[in-house]
Amino acid sequence: MSELLTTPLHAWHKDNGARMVPFAGWDMPVQYVGILEEHKHTRAAASIFDISHMGEFLLAGDGATDALARIVTHNLATLAPGKCRYGFLLNEKGGVLDDLIVYRLETDKYMLVVNGACIDSDFAWIGSHLPKDLTFVNQSFGIAKIDLQGPASFDVLSRVIPGDWATLGYFGFREAEVDGFRLIVSRTGYTGELGYEFYLPWAKAQVLWDHLMADPDVRPAGLGARDTLRLEVGLPLYGQDLDTEHTPVEAGYGAMLKSEADFIGKAGLDTVRERLIGLRIEGRRSARHYDEVFVGETKVGIVTSGSIAPSLGCCVAMAYVRADMAEQTAFTIKGARTSLEAERVDMPFFTAGTARRKLG
């Protein structure tokens, strides 16, 4: 087994009681005091997450926009500098190689933020489809990423980095300065709550982390709470809910695919064999990844993510089911030792989040 990679905050996590687990080739904190408590604190106040395992690529040069538009699903024609957008990197058949956020830094200059497990494969794939005269650089091990999430995050941000943050809109970003170093602050979120992301020099991660931890509203949270929070708001996880065997349309993202560019995989989006649906399970017994989904005695799909939903007092799951069965309302989920009755419900499961709160 190859040695796990570590973030610049690795020693802090271990010194402060985090339980560490392998994740996407990295040694990452899954929890500190407990997943449930960290989940609830994020919904009530503000938590910080070390997400430095994510990858960041810089793309720049004349023609960068046209070249990138042929590789990703993002509609770059309507993406202004200072704004970012979620979308997908597809293979030729329309399967998802990764989901990513594209930041438009300037007219022909972009930052691409990809999943940690996909850094090498994404960089090779994108690079192989770019003109050779463009600048394309993997900055993943020079840029740290810290996420601040929760309804109190605006107040925390304003105390830690003074500025007019009320004018930073949803999926917007801008540069700022802390202790003499520059960083990017964006407002996207992965929890359903108001939140901000900080992209900063790798060597300065501890400085910002300490500033944030000094705020009375802030506590650290690990990957466990991050997973329950994102599942409650119906956000997919690459490698579970998104994969090369399913298209963004099958995952429920067809409405956002508005790019008129002839991007790789576009032709494959017309084929819909399965659909990703939300399932609600009463009680505290949750479905698990790979559990089978039935209508009557007929197997119609498979669970991709499942967990207790602490904010809702039940369990929820995502599952790919046959397209012709996606409108059914009652399903049975069968695992190795469990059989659970489930009801199809709309996603997001949790709708009381503050992510789109208007500020100022």
Coordinates of N, CA, C and O in Angstrom, one line a residue, residues 13 33-34 88 130 135 145 147 159 173 175 177 186 190 195 206 226 265 271 288 305 327 334-335 345:
H13 N -4.6 18.1 13.4 CA -5.7 17.2 13.5 C -5.4 16.1 14.5 O -6.1 15.8 15.5
V33 N -15.0 15.3 18.0 CA -15.8 14.9 19.1 C -16.9 14.0 18.8 O -17.5 13.3 19.6
G34 N -17.3 13.9 17.5 CA -18.4 13.0 17.0 C -19.1 13.6 15.9 O -19.4 14.8 15.8
F88 N -19.4 19.3 -14.8 CA -18.9 18.0 -14.9 C -17.8 17.8 -16.0 O -17.8 18.6 -17.0
L130 N -6.2 19.9 -24.6 CA -5.9 21.3 -24.7 C -4.9 21.6 -25.8 O -4.0 20.8 -26.0
T135 N -1.3 27.7 -21.0 CA -0.7 27.4 -19.8 C -1.7 26.5 -18.9 O -2.8 26.9 -18.7
K145 N -7.0 24.3 1.1 CA -8.4 24.7 1.0 C -9.1 24.5 2.4 O -9.0 23.4 2.9
D147 N -12.8 25.2 4.4 CA -14.2 25.5 4.2 C -14.8 26.0 5.6 O -14.6 25.3 6.6
R159 N -15.4 38.9 11.1 CA -14.5 39.1 12.2 C -13.0 38.7 11.9 O -12.1 39.4 12.3
F173 N -16.7 35.0 -6.0 CA -15.5 35.0 -5.2 C -14.7 36.2 -5.4 O -15.0 37.0 -6.4
E175 N -10.6 38.1 -4.1 CA -9.3 38.0 -3.4 C -9.4 38.8 -2.1 O -10.1 39.8 -2.0
E177 N -6.8 39.6 1.8 CA -5.5 39.5 2.4 C -5.6 39.2 3.9 O -6.4 39.8 4.6
S186 N -14.4 32.3 -1.7 CA -15.6 32.1 -2.5 C -16.8 31.7 -1.6 O -16.6 31.3 -0.4
Y190 N -21.2 23.2 0.6 CA -21.4 21.8 0.3 C -22.3 21.2 1.4 O -22.5 20.0 1.5
G195 N -22.0 29.5 3.5 CA -20.6 29.0 3.7 C -19.6 29.7 2.8 O -20.0 30.2 1.7
Q206 N -2.1 26.8 8.4 CA -2.2 26.8 9.8 C -2.5 28.2 10.4 O -3.3 28.3 11.4
R226 N -19.3 16.1 7.2 CA -19.4 16.7 5.8 C -20.3 15.7 4.9 O -21.1 16.2 4.1
G265 N -18.7 14.2 -24.7 CA -19.7 13.4 -24.0 C -21.1 13.9 -24.2 O -22.1 13.3 -23.8
T271 N -29.2 9.4 -23.7 CA -29.5 8.1 -23.3 C -29.7 8.0 -21.8 O -28.8 8.3 -21.0
R288 N -27.2 1.1 3.0 CA -25.8 1.3 2.8 C -25.5 1.2 1.3 O -26.3 0.7 0.5
S305 N -25.7 6.1 -1.8 CA -25.4 6.7 -0.5 C -26.6 6.5 0.5 O -27.7 6.6 0.1
E327 N -40.6 6.8 -11.0 CA -41.7 7.5 -10.5 C -42.5 6.7 -9.5 O -43.5 7.2 -9.0
K334 N -32.9 -3.9 0.3 CA -32.4 -5.2 0.9 C -30.9 -5.2 1.0 O -30.2 -5.0 0.0
G335 N -30.4 -5.3 2.2 CA -29.0 -5.4 2.5 C -28.7 -6.8 2.9 O -29.5 -7.7 2.9
V345 N -38.9 10.4 -2.3 CA -39.2 11.8 -2.0 C -38.3 12.7 -2.8 O -37.2 12.3 -3.4

